[in-house]
Amino acid sequence: MTLIAEDVFLLLVDDVTGKPVVDSTKFPRVLAGGLVLELAMNGSVRITVKGEQVKDGRLVVSGPPPPDPLLARAHALIGTQRNPLKPQSAIEKLQKNLHKEIGFRLAQQGFVTERHDKVLGLFPTTSWPARDPARKNWARQWIGSAIVDGTTPTPETSALISLISAVDAVPKVLPGVDKKLAKARAKQIAEGEWASAAVRKAVQDVNAAVTAAVMVPIIVASSGS
């Protein structure tokens, strides 16, 4: 079984070039959002609400760590903070080199080929062209069925849709569809009643955190120019 973050990786990497179809700011952060969201969906972490001892909108441990080492590491990071993190802070800590680690894992599983090159013969770069696109094609089919055909998606598919929607990548995953309608349907699914109230809160906060996180470098670059 692949993780949500791994499925997001497959969906957002071009089969031929092996490069992400979203920019380098969005890509690792949406993967980190996938880790946080998966932890929330399996009950390992939750987001606090008003009235608790911990400030609302913070990530706290609510269950044991999952067996997967990547999820377990994210769980440990969230659980060892003296001051519980907001989702955006957790995403910033988790996103460093995350795309490379997930790419390596997927290469080990046979879904992609990890290719190392140098730009202009000097600067190292890594790409992950498709090796076995079956998993990606299934995920795209599930997403297309929900967005285009209006079928009821599983919680896992809904989570994928919410994450790719957060980085405005639905048209890239489903090329050729009506962009406006697809985006509207994706937003409707992300905000729907497909999970418990606690998980819906996590979806809302993680997506807001991903959106905010990818805007910060843009704002900083704009102010410095």
mmCIF file with all atom_site columns, C-alpha atoms in Angstrom:
data_model
loop_
_atom_site.group_PDB
_atom_site.id
_atom_site.type_symbol
_atom_site.label_atom_id
_atom_site.label_alt_id
_atom_site.label_comp_id
_atom_site.label_asym_id
_atom_site.label_entity_id
_atom_site.label_seq_id
_atom_site.pdbx_PDB_ins_code
_atom_site.Cartn_x
_atom_site.Cartn_y
_atom_site.Cartn_z
_atom_site.occupancy
_atom_site.B_iso_or_equiv
_atom_site.pdbx_formal_charge
_atom_site.auth_seq_id
_atom_site.auth_comp_id
_atom_site.auth_asym_id
_atom_site.auth_atom_id
_atom_site.pdbx_PDB_model_num
ATOM 1   C CA . MET A 1 1   ? 0.000   0.000  0.000   1.00 0.00 ? 1   MET A CA 1
ATOM 2   C CA . THR A 1 2   ? 1.260   3.476  -0.854  1.00 0.00 ? 2   THR A CA 1
ATOM 3   C CA . LEU A 1 3   ? 0.977   6.465  1.457   1.00 0.00 ? 3   LEU A CA 1
ATOM 4   C CA . ILE A 1 4   ? -1.211  9.434  0.572   1.00 0.00 ? 4   ILE A CA 1
ATOM 5   C CA . ALA A 1 5   ? 1.976   11.494 0.155   1.00 0.00 ? 5   ALA A CA 1
ATOM 6   C CA . GLU A 1 6   ? 3.373   8.873  -2.224  1.00 0.00 ? 6   GLU A CA 1
ATOM 7   C CA . ASP A 1 7   ? 0.227   8.956  -4.359  1.00 0.00 ? 7   ASP A CA 1
ATOM 8   C CA . VAL A 1 8   ? 0.429   12.753 -4.430  1.00 0.00 ? 8   VAL A CA 1
ATOM 9   C CA . PHE A 1 9   ? 4.039   12.440 -5.611  1.00 0.00 ? 9   PHE A CA 1
ATOM 10  C CA . LEU A 1 10  ? 3.063   10.078 -8.429  1.00 0.00 ? 10  LEU A CA 1
ATOM 11  C CA . LEU A 1 11  ? 0.203   12.330 -9.521  1.00 0.00 ? 11  LEU A CA 1
ATOM 12  C CA . LEU A 1 12  ? 2.340   15.462 -9.572  1.00 0.00 ? 12  LEU A CA 1
ATOM 13  C CA . VAL A 1 13  ? 5.403   14.082 -11.385 1.00 0.00 ? 13  VAL A CA 1
ATOM 14  C CA . ASP A 1 14  ? 5.439   13.912 -15.183 1.00 0.00 ? 14  ASP A CA 1
ATOM 15  C CA . ASP A 1 15  ? 5.728   10.343 -16.481 1.00 0.00 ? 15  ASP A CA 1
ATOM 16  C CA . VAL A 1 16  ? 8.275   11.216 -19.193 1.00 0.00 ? 16  VAL A CA 1
ATOM 17  C CA . THR A 1 17  ? 10.449  13.995 -17.762 1.00 0.00 ? 17  THR A CA 1
ATOM 18  C CA . GLY A 1 18  ? 10.218  12.752 -14.180 1.00 0.00 ? 18  GLY A CA 1
ATOM 19  C CA . LYS A 1 19  ? 9.901   16.350 -13.002 1.00 0.00 ? 19  LYS A CA 1
ATOM 20  C CA . PRO A 1 20  ? 7.128   17.799 -10.807 1.00 0.00 ? 20  PRO A CA 1
ATOM 21  C CA . VAL A 1 21  ? 4.315   19.569 -12.659 1.00 0.00 ? 21  VAL A CA 1
ATOM 22  C CA . VAL A 1 22  ? 4.059   22.117 -9.830  1.00 0.00 ? 22  VAL A CA 1
ATOM 23  C CA . ASP A 1 23  ? 6.859   24.417 -8.723  1.00 0.00 ? 23  ASP A CA 1
ATOM 24  C CA . SER A 1 24  ? 9.567   23.521 -6.245  1.00 0.00 ? 24  SER A CA 1
ATOM 25  C CA . THR A 1 25  ? 7.924   25.553 -3.483  1.00 0.00 ? 25  THR A CA 1
ATOM 26  C CA . LYS A 1 26  ? 4.615   23.720 -3.654  1.00 0.00 ? 26  LYS A CA 1
ATOM 27  C CA . PHE A 1 27  ? 5.856   20.198 -4.283  1.00 0.00 ? 27  PHE A CA 1
ATOM 28  C CA . PRO A 1 28  ? 7.590   19.231 -1.012  1.00 0.00 ? 28  PRO A CA 1
ATOM 29  C CA . ARG A 1 29  ? 5.044   21.109 1.083   1.00 0.00 ? 29  ARG A CA 1
ATOM 30  C CA . VAL A 1 30  ? 2.024   19.341 -0.358  1.00 0.00 ? 30  VAL A CA 1
ATOM 31  C CA . LEU A 1 31  ? 3.831   16.047 0.285   1.00 0.00 ? 31  LEU A CA 1
ATOM 32  C CA . ALA A 1 32  ? 4.359   17.082 3.908   1.00 0.00 ? 32  ALA A CA 1
ATOM 33  C CA . GLY A 1 33  ? 0.690   17.991 4.088   1.00 0.00 ? 33  GLY A CA 1
ATOM 34  C CA . GLY A 1 34  ? -0.072  14.461 2.934   1.00 0.00 ? 34  GLY A CA 1
ATOM 35  C CA . LEU A 1 35  ? 1.877   13.014 5.864   1.00 0.00 ? 35  LEU A CA 1
ATOM 36  C CA . VAL A 1 36  ? 0.046   15.194 8.386   1.00 0.00 ? 36  VAL A CA 1
ATOM 37  C CA . LEU A 1 37  ? -3.321  14.428 6.844   1.00 0.00 ? 37  LEU A CA 1
ATOM 38  C CA . GLU A 1 38  ? -2.676  10.675 6.853   1.00 0.00 ? 38  GLU A CA 1
ATOM 39  C CA . LEU A 1 39  ? -1.710  10.819 10.535  1.00 0.00 ? 39  LEU A CA 1
ATOM 40  C CA . ALA A 1 40  ? -4.971  12.634 11.253  1.00 0.00 ? 40  ALA A CA 1
ATOM 41  C CA . MET A 1 41  ? -7.017  10.158 9.231   1.00 0.00 ? 41  MET A CA 1
ATOM 42  C CA . ASN A 1 42  ? -5.636  7.158  11.112  1.00 0.00 ? 42  ASN A CA 1
ATOM 43  C CA . GLY A 1 43  ? -6.086  8.846  14.488  1.00 0.00 ? 43  GLY A CA 1
ATOM 44  C CA . SER A 1 44  ? -2.402  9.256  15.314  1.00 0.00 ? 44  SER A CA 1
ATOM 45  C CA . VAL A 1 45  ? -2.625  13.052 15.581  1.00 0.00 ? 45  VAL A CA 1
ATOM 46  C CA . ARG A 1 46  ? -5.384  15.614 15.801  1.00 0.00 ? 46  ARG A CA 1
ATOM 47  C CA . ILE A 1 47  ? -5.801  19.369 15.696  1.00 0.00 ? 47  ILE A CA 1
ATOM 48  C CA . THR A 1 48  ? -6.890  21.059 18.907  1.00 0.00 ? 48  THR A CA 1
ATOM 49  C CA . VAL A 1 49  ? -10.047 23.136 19.189  1.00 0.00 ? 49  VAL A CA 1
ATOM 50  C CA . LYS A 1 50  ? -11.092 25.985 21.459  1.00 0.00 ? 50  LYS A CA 1
ATOM 51  C CA . GLY A 1 51  ? -11.585 25.134 25.114  1.00 0.00 ? 51  GLY A CA 1
ATOM 52  C CA . GLU A 1 52  ? -8.610  22.781 25.428  1.00 0.00 ? 52  GLU A CA 1
ATOM 53  C CA . GLN A 1 53  ? -5.520  23.378 27.545  1.00 0.00 ? 53  GLN A CA 1
ATOM 54  C CA . VAL A 1 54  ? -3.443  23.581 24.369  1.00 0.00 ? 54  VAL A CA 1
ATOM 55  C CA . LYS A 1 55  ? -4.175  26.522 22.079  1.00 0.00 ? 55  LYS A CA 1
ATOM 56  C CA . ASP A 1 56  ? -6.626  25.735 19.331  1.00 0.00 ? 56  ASP A CA 1
ATOM 57  C CA . GLY A 1 57  ? -5.303  24.899 15.882  1.00 0.00 ? 57  GLY A CA 1
ATOM 58  C CA . ARG A 1 58  ? -2.255  22.986 17.165  1.00 0.00 ? 58  ARG A CA 1
ATOM 59  C CA . LEU A 1 59  ? -1.183  19.465 16.247  1.00 0.00 ? 59  LEU A CA 1
ATOM 60  C CA . VAL A 1 60  ? -1.055  17.004 19.144  1.00 0.00 ? 60  VAL A CA 1
ATOM 61  C CA . VAL A 1 61  ? -0.491  13.261 19.335  1.00 0.00 ? 61  VAL A CA 1
ATOM 62  C CA . SER A 1 62  ? -3.722  11.307 19.861  1.00 0.00 ? 62  SER A CA 1
ATOM 63  C CA . GLY A 1 63  ? -2.645  7.731  19.109  1.00 0.00 ? 63  GLY A CA 1
ATOM 64  C CA . PRO A 1 64  ? 0.363   5.477  18.628  1.00 0.00 ? 64  PRO A CA 1
ATOM 65  C CA . PRO A 1 65  ? 2.771   5.964  15.747  1.00 0.00 ? 65  PRO A CA 1
ATOM 66  C CA . PRO A 1 66  ? 2.018   4.042  12.528  1.00 0.00 ? 66  PRO A CA 1
ATOM 67  C CA . PRO A 1 67  ? 4.456   1.285  11.497  1.00 0.00 ? 67  PRO A CA 1
ATOM 68  C CA . ASP A 1 68  ? 5.584   3.110  8.362   1.00 0.00 ? 68  ASP A CA 1
ATOM 69  C CA . PRO A 1 69  ? 8.935   4.804  9.186   1.00 0.00 ? 69  PRO A CA 1
ATOM 70  C CA . LEU A 1 70  ? 8.125   8.019  7.334   1.00 0.00 ? 70  LEU A CA 1
ATOM 71  C CA . LEU A 1 71  ? 4.823   8.458  9.155   1.00 0.00 ? 71  LEU A CA 1
ATOM 72  C CA . ALA A 1 72  ? 6.440   7.411  12.429  1.00 0.00 ? 72  ALA A CA 1
ATOM 73  C CA . ARG A 1 73  ? 9.076   10.124 12.047  1.00 0.00 ? 73  ARG A CA 1
ATOM 74  C CA . ALA A 1 74  ? 6.407   12.753 11.369  1.00 0.00 ? 74  ALA A CA 1
ATOM 75  C CA . HIS A 1 75  ? 4.459   11.486 14.392  1.00 0.00 ? 75  HIS A CA 1
ATOM 76  C CA . ALA A 1 76  ? 7.592   11.773 16.567  1.00 0.00 ? 76  ALA A CA 1
ATOM 77  C CA . LEU A 1 77  ? 8.299   15.310 15.383  1.00 0.00 ? 77  LEU A CA 1
ATOM 78  C CA . ILE A 1 78  ? 4.777   16.396 16.274  1.00 0.00 ? 78  ILE A CA 1
ATOM 79  C CA . GLY A 1 79  ? 4.848   14.622 19.633  1.00 0.00 ? 79  GLY A CA 1
ATOM 80  C CA . THR A 1 80  ? 8.207   15.886 20.879  1.00 0.00 ? 80  THR A CA 1
ATOM 81  C CA . GLN A 1 81  ? 7.581   19.614 20.569  1.00 0.00 ? 81  GLN A CA 1
ATOM 82  C CA . ARG A 1 82  ? 7.532   21.563 23.835  1.00 0.00 ? 82  ARG A CA 1
ATOM 83  C CA . ASN A 1 83  ? 5.083   23.969 22.240  1.00 0.00 ? 83  ASN A CA 1
ATOM 84  C CA . PRO A 1 84  ? 2.648   22.101 19.942  1.00 0.00 ? 84  PRO A CA 1
ATOM 85  C CA . LEU A 1 85  ? 3.036   23.114 16.317  1.00 0.00 ? 85  LEU A CA 1
ATOM 86  C CA . LYS A 1 86  ? 0.538   24.688 13.993  1.00 0.00 ? 86  LYS A CA 1
ATOM 87  C CA . PRO A 1 87  ? 0.051   22.622 10.823  1.00 0.00 ? 87  PRO A CA 1
ATOM 88  C CA . GLN A 1 88  ? 2.025   25.156 8.779   1.00 0.00 ? 88  GLN A CA 1
ATOM 89  C CA . SER A 1 89  ? 5.025   24.909 11.119  1.00 0.00 ? 89  SER A CA 1
ATOM 90  C CA . ALA A 1 90  ? 4.895   21.111 11.018  1.00 0.00 ? 90  ALA A CA 1
ATOM 91  C CA . ILE A 1 91  ? 4.749   21.181 7.223   1.00 0.00 ? 91  ILE A CA 1
ATOM 92  C CA . GLU A 1 92  ? 7.784   23.481 7.070   1.00 0.00 ? 92  GLU A CA 1
ATOM 93  C CA . LYS A 1 93  ? 9.780   21.123 9.291   1.00 0.00 ? 93  LYS A CA 1
ATOM 94  C CA . LEU A 1 94  ? 8.699   17.989 7.433   1.00 0.00 ? 94  LEU A CA 1
ATOM 95  C CA . GLN A 1 95  ? 9.126   19.251 3.873   1.00 0.00 ? 95  GLN A CA 1
ATOM 96  C CA . LYS A 1 96  ? 12.921  19.456 3.795   1.00 0.00 ? 96  LYS A CA 1
ATOM 97  C CA . ASN A 1 97  ? 14.250  16.906 1.270   1.00 0.00 ? 97  ASN A CA 1
ATOM 98  C CA . LEU A 1 98  ? 10.930  15.045 1.567   1.00 0.00 ? 98  LEU A CA 1
ATOM 99  C CA . HIS A 1 99  ? 10.430  14.790 -2.198  1.00 0.00 ? 99  HIS A CA 1
ATOM 100 C CA . LYS A 1 100 ? 13.819  13.096 -2.557  1.00 0.00 ? 100 LYS A CA 1
ATOM 101 C CA . GLU A 1 101 ? 13.040  10.604 0.208   1.00 0.00 ? 101 GLU A CA 1
ATOM 102 C CA . ILE A 1 102 ? 9.630   9.760  -1.236  1.00 0.00 ? 102 ILE A CA 1
ATOM 103 C CA . GLY A 1 103 ? 11.093  9.515  -4.732  1.00 0.00 ? 103 GLY A CA 1
ATOM 104 C CA . PHE A 1 104 ? 13.686  7.043  -3.456  1.00 0.00 ? 104 PHE A CA 1
ATOM 105 C CA . ARG A 1 105 ? 10.985  4.961  -1.732  1.00 0.00 ? 105 ARG A CA 1
ATOM 106 C CA . LEU A 1 106 ? 8.873   4.850  -4.898  1.00 0.00 ? 106 LEU A CA 1
ATOM 107 C CA . ALA A 1 107 ? 11.921  3.864  -6.941  1.00 0.00 ? 107 ALA A CA 1
ATOM 108 C CA . GLN A 1 108 ? 12.561  1.025  -4.496  1.00 0.00 ? 108 GLN A CA 1
ATOM 109 C CA . GLN A 1 109 ? 8.949   -0.091 -4.988  1.00 0.00 ? 109 GLN A CA 1
ATOM 110 C CA . GLY A 1 110 ? 9.330   -0.045 -8.775  1.00 0.00 ? 110 GLY A CA 1
ATOM 111 C CA . PHE A 1 111 ? 6.884   2.782  -9.544  1.00 0.00 ? 111 PHE A CA 1
ATOM 112 C CA . VAL A 1 112 ? 9.516   5.238  -10.841 1.00 0.00 ? 112 VAL A CA 1
ATOM 113 C CA . THR A 1 113 ? 13.156  5.258  -11.932 1.00 0.00 ? 113 THR A CA 1
ATOM 114 C CA . GLU A 1 114 ? 15.430  7.597  -10.000 1.00 0.00 ? 114 GLU A CA 1
ATOM 115 C CA . ARG A 1 115 ? 17.646  9.418  -12.470 1.00 0.00 ? 115 ARG A CA 1
ATOM 116 C CA . HIS A 1 116 ? 20.576  11.674 -11.521 1.00 0.00 ? 116 HIS A CA 1
ATOM 117 C CA . ASP A 1 117 ? 21.846  14.279 -13.980 1.00 0.00 ? 117 ASP A CA 1
ATOM 118 C CA . LYS A 1 118 ? 23.685  17.593 -13.986 1.00 0.00 ? 118 LYS A CA 1
ATOM 119 C CA . VAL A 1 119 ? 22.376  20.866 -15.420 1.00 0.00 ? 119 VAL A CA 1
ATOM 120 C CA . LEU A 1 120 ? 25.048  22.474 -17.618 1.00 0.00 ? 120 LEU A CA 1
ATOM 121 C CA . GLY A 1 121 ? 27.331  19.712 -16.430 1.00 0.00 ? 121 GLY A CA 1
ATOM 122 C CA . LEU A 1 122 ? 27.592  21.370 -13.022 1.00 0.00 ? 122 LEU A CA 1
ATOM 123 C CA . PHE A 1 123 ? 24.432  21.398 -10.951 1.00 0.00 ? 123 PHE A CA 1
ATOM 124 C CA . PRO A 1 124 ? 23.075  18.030 -9.774  1.00 0.00 ? 124 PRO A CA 1
ATOM 125 C CA . THR A 1 125 ? 19.420  17.328 -10.414 1.00 0.00 ? 125 THR A CA 1
ATOM 126 C CA . THR A 1 126 ? 17.175  14.333 -9.818  1.00 0.00 ? 126 THR A CA 1
ATOM 127 C CA . SER A 1 127 ? 14.148  13.192 -11.789 1.00 0.00 ? 127 SER A CA 1
ATOM 128 C CA . TRP A 1 128 ? 11.742  10.296 -11.420 1.00 0.00 ? 128 TRP A CA 1
ATOM 129 C CA . PRO A 1 129 ? 10.313  9.136  -14.786 1.00 0.00 ? 129 PRO A CA 1
ATOM 130 C CA . ALA A 1 130 ? 7.576   6.519  -14.579 1.00 0.00 ? 130 ALA A CA 1
ATOM 131 C CA . ARG A 1 131 ? 8.555   2.862  -14.514 1.00 0.00 ? 131 ARG A CA 1
ATOM 132 C CA . ASP A 1 132 ? 5.225   1.281  -13.630 1.00 0.00 ? 132 ASP A CA 1
ATOM 133 C CA . PRO A 1 133 ? 2.399   3.846  -14.053 1.00 0.00 ? 133 PRO A CA 1
ATOM 134 C CA . ALA A 1 134 ? -0.379  1.495  -12.904 1.00 0.00 ? 134 ALA A CA 1
ATOM 135 C CA . ARG A 1 135 ? -0.758  3.022  -9.430  1.00 0.00 ? 135 ARG A CA 1
ATOM 136 C CA . LYS A 1 136 ? -0.762  6.560  -10.813 1.00 0.00 ? 136 LYS A CA 1
ATOM 137 C CA . ASN A 1 137 ? -3.306  5.647  -13.481 1.00 0.00 ? 137 ASN A CA 1
ATOM 138 C CA . TRP A 1 138 ? -5.599  4.092  -10.887 1.00 0.00 ? 138 TRP A CA 1
ATOM 139 C CA . ALA A 1 139 ? -5.372  7.170  -8.673  1.00 0.00 ? 139 ALA A CA 1
ATOM 140 C CA . ARG A 1 140 ? -6.072  9.458  -11.627 1.00 0.00 ? 140 ARG A CA 1
ATOM 141 C CA . GLN A 1 141 ? -9.025  7.282  -12.609 1.00 0.00 ? 141 GLN A CA 1
ATOM 142 C CA . TRP A 1 142 ? -10.491 7.459  -9.092  1.00 0.00 ? 142 TRP A CA 1
ATOM 143 C CA . ILE A 1 143 ? -10.039 11.229 -9.036  1.00 0.00 ? 143 ILE A CA 1
ATOM 144 C CA . GLY A 1 144 ? -11.541 11.636 -12.501 1.00 0.00 ? 144 GLY A CA 1
ATOM 145 C CA . SER A 1 145 ? -14.514 9.483  -11.573 1.00 0.00 ? 145 SER A CA 1
ATOM 146 C CA . ALA A 1 146 ? -15.230 11.691 -8.567  1.00 0.00 ? 146 ALA A CA 1
ATOM 147 C CA . ILE A 1 147 ? -14.619 15.046 -10.233 1.00 0.00 ? 147 ILE A CA 1
ATOM 148 C CA . VAL A 1 148 ? -15.871 14.440 -13.770 1.00 0.00 ? 148 VAL A CA 1
ATOM 149 C CA . ASP A 1 149 ? -18.481 11.701 -13.313 1.00 0.00 ? 149 ASP A CA 1
ATOM 150 C CA . GLY A 1 150 ? -19.711 12.801 -9.891  1.00 0.00 ? 150 GLY A CA 1
ATOM 151 C CA . THR A 1 151 ? -19.245 9.448  -8.143  1.00 0.00 ? 151 THR A CA 1
ATOM 152 C CA . THR A 1 152 ? -18.760 9.356  -4.377  1.00 0.00 ? 152 THR A CA 1
ATOM 153 C CA . PRO A 1 153 ? -15.013 9.116  -3.653  1.00 0.00 ? 153 PRO A CA 1
ATOM 154 C CA . THR A 1 154 ? -13.437 7.044  -0.903  1.00 0.00 ? 154 THR A CA 1
ATOM 155 C CA . PRO A 1 155 ? -11.864 8.954  2.016   1.00 0.00 ? 155 PRO A CA 1
ATOM 156 C CA . GLU A 1 156 ? -8.414  8.272  0.552   1.00 0.00 ? 156 GLU A CA 1
ATOM 157 C CA . THR A 1 157 ? -9.405  9.683  -2.846  1.00 0.00 ? 157 THR A CA 1
ATOM 158 C CA . SER A 1 158 ? -11.049 12.657 -1.164  1.00 0.00 ? 158 SER A CA 1
ATOM 159 C CA . ALA A 1 159 ? -7.800  13.317 0.689   1.00 0.00 ? 159 ALA A CA 1
ATOM 160 C CA . LEU A 1 160 ? -5.839  13.207 -2.573  1.00 0.00 ? 160 LEU A CA 1
ATOM 161 C CA . ILE A 1 161 ? -8.287  15.586 -4.210  1.00 0.00 ? 161 ILE A CA 1
ATOM 162 C CA . SER A 1 162 ? -8.088  18.013 -1.281  1.00 0.00 ? 162 SER A CA 1
ATOM 163 C CA . LEU A 1 163 ? -4.285  18.109 -1.459  1.00 0.00 ? 163 LEU A CA 1
ATOM 164 C CA . ILE A 1 164 ? -3.917  18.542 -5.215  1.00 0.00 ? 164 ILE A CA 1
ATOM 165 C CA . SER A 1 165 ? -6.627  21.189 -5.015  1.00 0.00 ? 165 SER A CA 1
ATOM 166 C CA . ALA A 1 166 ? -4.629  23.042 -2.341  1.00 0.00 ? 166 ALA A CA 1
ATOM 167 C CA . VAL A 1 167 ? -1.786  23.548 -4.837  1.00 0.00 ? 167 VAL A CA 1
ATOM 168 C CA . ASP A 1 168 ? -4.164  24.291 -7.728  1.00 0.00 ? 168 ASP A CA 1
ATOM 169 C CA . ALA A 1 169 ? -3.050  21.179 -9.621  1.00 0.00 ? 169 ALA A CA 1
ATOM 170 C CA . VAL A 1 170 ? -6.379  19.529 -10.474 1.00 0.00 ? 170 VAL A CA 1
ATOM 171 C CA . PRO A 1 171 ? -6.192  20.584 -14.163 1.00 0.00 ? 171 PRO A CA 1
ATOM 172 C CA . LYS A 1 172 ? -2.648  19.178 -14.357 1.00 0.00 ? 172 LYS A CA 1
ATOM 173 C CA . VAL A 1 173 ? -3.775  15.817 -12.975 1.00 0.00 ? 173 VAL A CA 1
ATOM 174 C CA . LEU A 1 174 ? -6.847  15.776 -15.222 1.00 0.00 ? 174 LEU A CA 1
ATOM 175 C CA . PRO A 1 175 ? -5.763  17.517 -18.440 1.00 0.00 ? 175 PRO A CA 1
ATOM 176 C CA . GLY A 1 176 ? -8.518  18.332 -20.871 1.00 0.00 ? 176 GLY A CA 1
ATOM 177 C CA . VAL A 1 177 ? -11.304 18.756 -18.338 1.00 0.00 ? 177 VAL A CA 1
ATOM 178 C CA . ASP A 1 178 ? -13.157 22.019 -17.825 1.00 0.00 ? 178 ASP A CA 1
ATOM 179 C CA . LYS A 1 179 ? -10.789 23.766 -15.398 1.00 0.00 ? 179 LYS A CA 1
ATOM 180 C CA . LYS A 1 180 ? -13.404 25.916 -13.692 1.00 0.00 ? 180 LYS A CA 1
ATOM 181 C CA . LEU A 1 181 ? -15.828 23.061 -13.123 1.00 0.00 ? 181 LEU A CA 1
ATOM 182 C CA . ALA A 1 182 ? -13.073 20.670 -12.036 1.00 0.00 ? 182 ALA A CA 1
ATOM 183 C CA . LYS A 1 183 ? -11.717 23.126 -9.484  1.00 0.00 ? 183 LYS A CA 1
ATOM 184 C CA . ALA A 1 184 ? -15.203 23.796 -8.117  1.00 0.00 ? 184 ALA A CA 1
ATOM 185 C CA . ARG A 1 185 ? -15.986 20.076 -7.811  1.00 0.00 ? 185 ARG A CA 1
ATOM 186 C CA . ALA A 1 186 ? -12.610 19.405 -6.146  1.00 0.00 ? 186 ALA A CA 1
ATOM 187 C CA . LYS A 1 187 ? -13.273 22.121 -3.587  1.00 0.00 ? 187 LYS A CA 1
ATOM 188 C CA . GLN A 1 188 ? -16.738 20.694 -2.943  1.00 0.00 ? 188 GLN A CA 1
ATOM 189 C CA . ILE A 1 189 ? -15.246 17.244 -2.309  1.00 0.00 ? 189 ILE A CA 1
ATOM 190 C CA . ALA A 1 190 ? -12.496 18.602 -0.056  1.00 0.00 ? 190 ALA A CA 1
ATOM 191 C CA . GLU A 1 191 ? -15.081 20.377 2.097   1.00 0.00 ? 191 GLU A CA 1
ATOM 192 C CA . GLY A 1 192 ? -17.590 17.496 2.034   1.00 0.00 ? 192 GLY A CA 1
ATOM 193 C CA . GLU A 1 193 ? -18.842 15.094 4.678   1.00 0.00 ? 193 GLU A CA 1
ATOM 194 C CA . TRP A 1 194 ? -16.467 12.261 3.785   1.00 0.00 ? 194 TRP A CA 1
ATOM 195 C CA . ALA A 1 195 ? -14.732 12.045 7.146   1.00 0.00 ? 195 ALA A CA 1
ATOM 196 C CA . SER A 1 196 ? -15.219 12.695 10.837  1.00 0.00 ? 196 SER A CA 1
ATOM 197 C CA . ALA A 1 197 ? -15.393 16.256 12.126  1.00 0.00 ? 197 ALA A CA 1
ATOM 198 C CA . ALA A 1 198 ? -11.851 15.953 13.487  1.00 0.00 ? 198 ALA A CA 1
ATOM 199 C CA . VAL A 1 199 ? -10.459 14.827 10.130  1.00 0.00 ? 199 VAL A CA 1
ATOM 200 C CA . ARG A 1 200 ? -12.410 17.502 8.252   1.00 0.00 ? 200 ARG A CA 1
ATOM 201 C CA . LYS A 1 201 ? -10.832 20.035 10.601  1.00 0.00 ? 201 LYS A CA 1
ATOM 202 C CA . ALA A 1 202 ? -7.431  18.549 9.745   1.00 0.00 ? 202 ALA A CA 1
ATOM 203 C CA . VAL A 1 203 ? -8.161  18.756 6.019   1.00 0.00 ? 203 VAL A CA 1
ATOM 204 C CA . GLN A 1 204 ? -9.182  22.389 6.340   1.00 0.00 ? 204 GLN A CA 1
ATOM 205 C CA . ASP A 1 205 ? -6.142  23.350 8.421   1.00 0.00 ? 205 ASP A CA 1
ATOM 206 C CA . VAL A 1 206 ? -3.623  21.318 6.388   1.00 0.00 ? 206 VAL A CA 1
ATOM 207 C CA . ASN A 1 207 ? -4.878  22.755 3.095   1.00 0.00 ? 207 ASN A CA 1
ATOM 208 C CA . ALA A 1 208 ? -4.790  26.284 4.517   1.00 0.00 ? 208 ALA A CA 1
ATOM 209 C CA . ALA A 1 209 ? -1.272  25.609 5.814   1.00 0.00 ? 209 ALA A CA 1
ATOM 210 C CA . VAL A 1 210 ? -0.062  24.315 2.431   1.00 0.00 ? 210 VAL A CA 1
ATOM 211 C CA . THR A 1 211 ? -1.557  27.346 0.685   1.00 0.00 ? 211 THR A CA 1
ATOM 212 C CA . ALA A 1 212 ? 0.020   29.737 3.199   1.00 0.00 ? 212 ALA A CA 1
ATOM 213 C CA . ALA A 1 213 ? 3.382   27.963 3.133   1.00 0.00 ? 213 ALA A CA 1
ATOM 214 C CA . VAL A 1 214 ? 3.743   28.145 -0.641  1.00 0.00 ? 214 VAL A CA 1
ATOM 215 C CA . MET A 1 215 ? 2.874   31.854 -0.610  1.00 0.00 ? 215 MET A CA 1
ATOM 216 C CA . VAL A 1 216 ? 5.562   32.885 1.894   1.00 0.00 ? 216 VAL A CA 1
ATOM 217 C CA . PRO A 1 217 ? 8.590   32.476 -0.437  1.00 0.00 ? 217 PRO A CA 1
ATOM 218 C CA . ILE A 1 218 ? 6.681   34.288 -3.195  1.00 0.00 ? 218 ILE A CA 1
ATOM 219 C CA . ILE A 1 219 ? 5.902   37.227 -0.895  1.00 0.00 ? 219 ILE A CA 1
ATOM 220 C CA . VAL A 1 220 ? 9.510   37.372 0.355   1.00 0.00 ? 220 VAL A CA 1
ATOM 221 C CA . ALA A 1 221 ? 10.894  37.292 -3.195  1.00 0.00 ? 221 ALA A CA 1
ATOM 222 C CA . SER A 1 222 ? 8.466   40.000 -4.325  1.00 0.00 ? 222 SER A CA 1
ATOM 223 C CA . SER A 1 223 ? 9.331   42.296 -1.423  1.00 0.00 ? 223 SER A CA 1
ATOM 224 C CA . GLY A 1 224 ? 13.047  41.922 -2.132  1.00 0.00 ? 224 GLY A CA 1
ATOM 225 C CA . SER A 1 225 ? 12.829  42.734 -5.818  1.00 0.00 ? 225 SER A CA 1
#
